Coordinates of C-alpha atoms in Angstrom, one line a residue:
M28 CA -50.4 -34.7 -18.2
A29 CA -52.5 -35.1 -15.0
L30 CA -51.2 -37.3 -12.2
I31 CA -53.8 -38.8 -10.0
K32 CA -52.2 -40.5 -7.0
V33 CA -52.6 -40.9 -3.3
C34 CA -51.6 -37.7 -1.4
D35 CA -48.8 -38.2 1.1
N36 CA -50.3 -35.6 3.4
C37 CA -54.1 -36.4 3.5
G38 CA -54.1 -39.9 2.1
K39 CA -56.8 -39.3 -0.5
T40 CA -56.6 -40.1 -4.2
K41 CA -56.4 -36.7 -5.9
L42 CA -54.6 -34.6 -8.6
I43 CA -51.0 -34.3 -7.5
V44 CA -48.8 -31.2 -7.8
P45 CA -46.0 -32.0 -10.4
G46 CA -42.7 -32.8 -8.7
E47 CA -44.4 -33.2 -5.3
N48 CA -46.3 -36.1 -3.7
V49 CA -49.1 -33.9 -2.3
C50 CA -52.4 -32.7 -3.7
Y51 CA -53.1 -29.1 -4.5
K52 CA -55.1 -28.6 -1.3
C53 CA -52.2 -29.8 0.9
F54 CA -49.4 -28.2 -1.1
P55 CA -49.6 -24.7 0.5
K56 CA -49.3 -26.3 4.0
K57 CA -46.2 -28.2 2.9
Y58 CA -44.8 -25.1 1.2
N59 CA -45.4 -23.0 4.3
K60 CA -43.6 -25.5 6.5
K61 CA -40.5 -25.5 4.2
L62 CA -40.6 -21.7 4.0
N63 CA -40.8 -21.3 7.8
S64 CA -38.0 -23.8 8.3
F65 CA -35.9 -21.8 5.8
I66 CA -36.6 -18.5 7.5
N67 CA -35.9 -19.9 10.9
N68 CA -32.5 -21.1 9.7
L69 CA -31.5 -17.6 8.5
K70 CA -29.3 -15.6 10.8
L71 CA -31.7 -12.8 11.5
A72 CA -33.1 -11.1 14.6
K73 CA -36.5 -12.5 15.8
D74 CA -38.4 -9.3 14.7
E75 CA -36.8 -9.5 11.3
K76 CA -37.9 -13.1 10.8
E77 CA -41.5 -12.2 11.8
E78 CA -41.5 -9.3 9.4
L79 CA -40.2 -11.5 6.6
K80 CA -42.9 -14.2 7.3
Y81 CA -45.5 -11.4 7.2
L82 CA -44.2 -10.0 3.9
L83 CA -44.0 -13.4 2.2
K84 CA -47.4 -14.5 3.4
N85 CA -49.1 -11.3 2.1
F86 CA -47.2 -11.1 -1.2
H87 CA -48.7 -12.8 -4.1
L88 CA -46.6 -13.4 -7.2
T89 CA -48.7 -13.2 -10.4
Q90 CA -47.9 -13.5 -14.0
P91 CA -49.5 -11.5 -16.9
Q92 CA -52.1 -13.5 -18.7
E93 CA -50.2 -13.7 -22.0
E94 CA -47.3 -15.4 -20.3
I95 CA -49.3 -18.3 -18.9
K96 CA -49.1 -21.4 -21.1
Y97 CA -51.4 -24.3 -20.7

């Protein structure tokens, strides 16, 4: 079921990510803000936080094709 609504971030009427009020183009920005906030709240040294941000930014989780259901 496709949800076409007004994006909370850019204000355009687009396909919305399920469970969120942002479009697919704006979702990574919102996700990165949440992730950075979470990392900054961890009790880690500054260099450990930077390393964690780098690893998460450059790590892409993928699923095998047979597990993807449409």
